[in-house]
């Protein structure tokens, strides 16, 4: 059932009622057949559409509602045309072109009386706080009180105009009649004539029809009939019910003939804020036939659902009797309507009873007495006797957040927590209830935190050991006592030992009595491959020492396989074990040759005395295209982020792990190796080895920050200018540098160009010409710029060497230019014009100097 469509049925009634339409239409508004669209002004149509669109309704639903109300097809077409014209004129689009299919108007529901309105919060006060109001009015209603149309015909059903009945004659004679009760109350049967059945029940109508038809079918009558008659209800007609009083939508409603009082109340939106839920009257033929109490349905489930409505019944909802409000710890803290005979127990039943945390012994009731309020305390034994009055406000309080018999024990016991304060409970019994002390319990002293009557606290120190062994009197406990039993580790420092150096996992480990050095090394994952098992030191903390002695150093040795060593010293708490590296241990160091050699590539340095000439020899010497003068050595600086041995080892093991993981057919030994690699913790990295480079970098940064214009770009690698020709002529000379890890020797091809850079007219690359001076290349690139710093011109050669222009007595000596060189001409920078003050100062100084000179000459 679509709630929005139910609302629309009544929206048409209210909207039209509030419009300034002709009086004749207003009087017959429940019958849309009397509306003349041509008599409506554009403003009236516009107002009607505004109300529809603001309620979230579509044009189609509006048109269908008019059809259901009896508007002729010709008038419906005119209304549709007027609406389209209004939409075109105002540029308004139809609201919600796509809607939930449940929101489509159902003609069958309306005609059967099951169509009912939905109510929106817009313009209607929220009455959810009044108990029972949500039964008839809520945003998403699930309970609709729709009458069942699939039920068997009730014998008590009273026939009326529009009802369709079926008369079935069977037995020795057979006949079938289908007839509708006309407005005069008659059904017309073929060959029988009219029969008056209006106002009769199905059972009474069956008797009347049997007597009438029995005149023609004699087998129906008599003590032993052989023909039988059955009357059933076909299409259910509709009835008109008037709902008046304190309801949200009073008026006349067309409902199904099967409808009950609750169907009608639901259609009208239920009682309003001022309406009664307890004394709803059903009036029939000017007589009250029933009084409905909605609370019977909500509380007891005993609603008068079998009380069927009849045509022209009146449902009258009077104002509420009395309202009382319940706050606090009840399951339904709401406003309730109470009758004169209702007591607090009845109200508590309406409110669903107390919550689990309600204080049930007493409730506070605020009551209006004269021109003010007074407070009354109602105790539990008075709930059945205390009668309620309108305006009462009942507050049900929550129980106190406190314990009447709680003690707690914390610390070194097996089961910490809260325990009940039984009669005669003492400290020793509480420890027993907590399943005894743990092994680390500190029994010399325990404490009891006790709460006084004024909520201040005091600390009671007890001899726990004496109480437990019976040498000290036991302590009786009181409510809210908190017993704390410390652990020996709470009052003592945690004991540990530390291992540093060449082990897999250096760090801090827990101390155990009689721990040996070998035990600590095993806990640290064993030796690194670089460890020296014969050079181990134990640094021991001194308790009482001279002022200048910091630690006791104990040299020791262990077996390389960490086997049993009876002479190995035992460790004590806070010892530091340092495992040093073997002096002879070193990892492979690599260098590389690239360019014009016969075998370029990566080479391992064989010895610490290996030089550039040795590397060239191992690379097969220079080939025929090599340009030895342009060879460059690229070397790491002290700022290069050198990979430590630990990191390199870790990276190698990770590579091995990946190789093994990729192979699904590992042997048992390989699988075990993979397991070890996966479970082994990452190797801890040692502190930075190149501490000197770090210190130098910090010094340069500090100088740069304190010196304006001073900036140093720190490079990880730099080119070292070498003379490879001289090195190959004189191997082992001072030009033949010793190799270091990471060196890259680059031997270029024979170069034939010279590159011009800087403040020349046309910086370009020129062909090298033997015997030509620097001046020639400057002129070939257009000469110097106006602001060129000619004296500072320098040449960068292919091997990284640099030579600058020299001068003596105005004679410039330019450096030679070789293949692959770069000529750099720096600039003097922009010329700064003299300011007026500077010109005046210079002029004044010259004038003064001239005056002095003239005075000297005159004398």
mmCIF file of N, CA and C in Angstrom, residues 334-377:
data_model
loop_
_atom_site.group_PDB
_atom_site.id
_atom_site.type_symbol
_atom_site.label_atom_id
_atom_site.label_comp_id
_atom_site.label_asym_id
_atom_site.label_seq_id
_atom_site.Cartn_x
_atom_site.Cartn_y
_atom_site.Cartn_z
ATOM 1 N N UNK A 334 7.002 8.323 27.936
ATOM 2 C CA UNK A 334 6.160 9.086 27.029
ATOM 3 C C UNK A 334 5.050 9.773 27.822
ATOM 4 N N UNK A 335 4.168 10.428 27.066
ATOM 5 C CA UNK A 335 2.966 11.029 27.641
ATOM 6 C C UNK A 335 1.803 10.077 27.421
ATOM 7 N N UNK A 336 1.001 9.836 28.476
ATOM 8 C CA UNK A 336 -0.085 8.867 28.413
ATOM 9 C C UNK A 336 -1.403 9.551 28.762
ATOM 10 N N UNK A 337 -2.466 9.014 28.167
ATOM 11 C CA UNK A 337 -3.809 9.454 28.536
ATOM 12 C C UNK A 337 -4.362 8.499 29.593
ATOM 13 N N UNK A 338 -4.815 9.042 30.680
ATOM 14 C CA UNK A 338 -5.311 8.205 31.764
ATOM 15 C C UNK A 338 -6.773 8.551 32.039
ATOM 16 N N UNK A 339 -7.495 7.546 32.518
ATOM 17 C CA UNK A 339 -8.888 7.732 32.915
ATOM 18 C C UNK A 339 -8.959 8.045 34.404
ATOM 19 N N UNK A 340 -10.131 8.395 34.856
ATOM 20 C CA UNK A 340 -10.274 8.806 36.242
ATOM 21 C C UNK A 340 -9.944 7.683 37.209
ATOM 22 N N UNK A 341 -10.196 6.433 36.819
ATOM 23 C CA UNK A 341 -9.958 5.315 37.737
ATOM 24 C C UNK A 341 -8.556 4.728 37.619
ATOM 25 N N UNK A 342 -7.698 5.260 36.725
ATOM 26 C CA UNK A 342 -6.357 4.709 36.548
ATOM 27 C C UNK A 342 -5.470 5.074 37.724
ATOM 28 N N UNK A 343 -4.717 4.090 38.213
ATOM 29 C CA UNK A 343 -3.740 4.327 39.270
ATOM 30 C C UNK A 343 -2.336 4.181 38.692
ATOM 31 N N UNK A 344 -1.339 4.315 39.565
ATOM 32 C CA UNK A 344 0.034 4.276 39.069
ATOM 33 C C UNK A 344 0.395 2.902 38.507
ATOM 34 N N UNK A 345 -0.145 1.845 39.052
ATOM 35 C CA UNK A 345 0.135 0.507 38.517
ATOM 36 C C UNK A 345 -0.367 0.392 37.082
ATOM 37 N N UNK A 346 -1.545 0.966 36.807
ATOM 38 C CA UNK A 346 -2.049 0.972 35.435
ATOM 39 C C UNK A 346 -1.102 1.756 34.519
ATOM 40 N N UNK A 347 -0.671 2.936 34.996
ATOM 41 C CA UNK A 347 0.240 3.739 34.189
ATOM 42 C C UNK A 347 1.554 3.000 33.937
ATOM 43 N N UNK A 348 2.067 2.305 34.963
ATOM 44 C CA UNK A 348 3.304 1.561 34.797
ATOM 45 C C UNK A 348 3.137 0.465 33.742
ATOM 46 N N UNK A 349 1.939 -0.123 33.691
ATOM 47 C CA UNK A 349 1.669 -1.144 32.678
ATOM 48 C C UNK A 349 1.642 -0.500 31.283
ATOM 49 N N UNK A 350 1.043 0.685 31.168
ATOM 50 C CA UNK A 350 1.059 1.387 29.884
ATOM 51 C C UNK A 350 2.500 1.706 29.454
ATOM 52 N N UNK A 351 3.346 2.067 30.411
ATOM 53 C CA UNK A 351 4.736 2.457 30.109
ATOM 54 C C UNK A 351 5.653 1.259 29.917
ATOM 55 N N UNK A 352 5.108 0.041 29.934
ATOM 56 C CA UNK A 352 5.924 -1.140 29.689
ATOM 57 C C UNK A 352 6.665 -1.652 30.895
ATOM 58 N N UNK A 353 6.485 -1.033 32.044
ATOM 59 C CA UNK A 353 7.170 -1.479 33.251
ATOM 60 C C UNK A 353 8.495 -0.771 33.444
ATOM 61 N N UNK A 354 9.134 -1.095 34.551
ATOM 62 C CA UNK A 354 10.421 -0.497 34.885
ATOM 63 C C UNK A 354 11.518 -1.072 33.988
ATOM 64 N N UNK A 355 12.576 -0.277 33.767
ATOM 65 C CA UNK A 355 13.783 -0.810 33.138
ATOM 66 C C UNK A 355 14.573 -1.600 34.172
ATOM 67 N N UNK A 356 15.615 -2.258 33.716
ATOM 68 C CA UNK A 356 16.409 -3.093 34.619
ATOM 69 C C UNK A 356 17.111 -2.271 35.696
ATOM 70 N N UNK A 357 17.429 -1.005 35.405
ATOM 71 C CA UNK A 357 18.192 -0.194 36.345
ATOM 72 C C UNK A 357 17.311 0.812 37.076
ATOM 73 N N UNK A 358 16.011 0.595 37.064
ATOM 74 C CA UNK A 358 15.104 1.530 37.737
ATOM 75 C C UNK A 358 15.121 1.304 39.252
ATOM 76 N N UNK A 359 14.989 2.409 39.984
ATOM 77 C CA UNK A 359 14.805 2.345 41.429
ATOM 78 C C UNK A 359 13.311 2.154 41.675
ATOM 79 N N UNK A 360 12.899 0.965 42.093
ATOM 80 C CA UNK A 360 11.493 0.567 42.118
ATOM 81 C C UNK A 360 10.805 0.807 43.452
ATOM 82 N N UNK A 361 11.540 1.160 44.460
ATOM 83 C CA UNK A 361 10.923 1.305 45.781
ATOM 84 C C UNK A 361 10.097 2.581 45.898
ATOM 85 N N UNK A 362 10.448 3.623 45.143
ATOM 86 C CA UNK A 362 9.763 4.904 45.296
ATOM 87 C C UNK A 362 9.851 5.662 43.991
ATOM 88 N N UNK A 363 8.772 6.377 43.657
ATOM 89 C CA UNK A 363 8.780 7.276 42.502
ATOM 90 C C UNK A 363 8.351 8.650 42.983
ATOM 91 N N UNK A 364 8.821 9.671 42.263
ATOM 92 C CA UNK A 364 8.465 11.055 42.601
ATOM 93 C C UNK A 364 7.429 11.547 41.606
ATOM 94 N N UNK A 365 6.332 12.135 42.120
ATOM 95 C CA UNK A 365 5.244 12.621 41.277
ATOM 96 C C UNK A 365 5.074 14.109 41.523
ATOM 97 N N UNK A 366 5.186 14.859 40.415
ATOM 98 C CA UNK A 366 4.949 16.303 40.471
ATOM 99 C C UNK A 366 3.508 16.546 40.052
ATOM 100 N N UNK A 367 2.715 17.191 40.939
ATOM 101 C CA UNK A 367 1.275 17.354 40.696
ATOM 102 C C UNK A 367 0.900 18.830 40.815
ATOM 103 N N UNK A 368 -0.057 19.236 39.968
ATOM 104 C CA UNK A 368 -0.554 20.605 40.015
ATOM 105 C C UNK A 368 -1.539 20.717 41.177
ATOM 106 N N UNK A 369 -1.232 21.618 42.081
ATOM 107 C CA UNK A 369 -2.118 21.869 43.226
ATOM 108 C C UNK A 369 -2.407 23.368 43.267
ATOM 109 N N UNK A 370 -3.575 23.739 42.789
ATOM 110 C CA UNK A 370 -3.917 25.157 42.761
ATOM 111 C C UNK A 370 -3.120 25.874 41.685
ATOM 112 N N UNK A 371 -2.358 26.885 42.100
ATOM 113 C CA UNK A 371 -1.589 27.685 41.150
ATOM 114 C C UNK A 371 -0.114 27.319 41.138
ATOM 115 N N UNK A 372 0.232 26.160 41.660
ATOM 116 C CA UNK A 372 1.627 25.731 41.672
ATOM 117 C C UNK A 372 1.693 24.217 41.699
ATOM 118 N N UNK A 373 2.897 23.715 41.731
ATOM 119 C CA UNK A 373 3.103 22.269 41.757
ATOM 120 C C UNK A 373 3.614 21.829 43.114
ATOM 121 N N UNK A 374 3.335 20.582 43.405
ATOM 122 C CA UNK A 374 3.880 19.960 44.621
ATOM 123 C C UNK A 374 4.405 18.580 44.258
ATOM 124 N N UNK A 375 5.307 18.091 45.073
ATOM 125 C CA UNK A 375 5.948 16.808 44.831
ATOM 126 C C UNK A 375 5.486 15.814 45.871
ATOM 127 N N UNK A 376 5.136 14.632 45.404
ATOM 128 C CA UNK A 376 4.723 13.561 46.313
ATOM 129 C C UNK A 376 5.600 12.342 46.063
ATOM 130 N N UNK A 377 5.930 11.638 47.136
ATOM 131 C CA UNK A 377 6.662 10.384 47.047
ATOM 132 C C UNK A 377 5.670 9.236 47.161
#
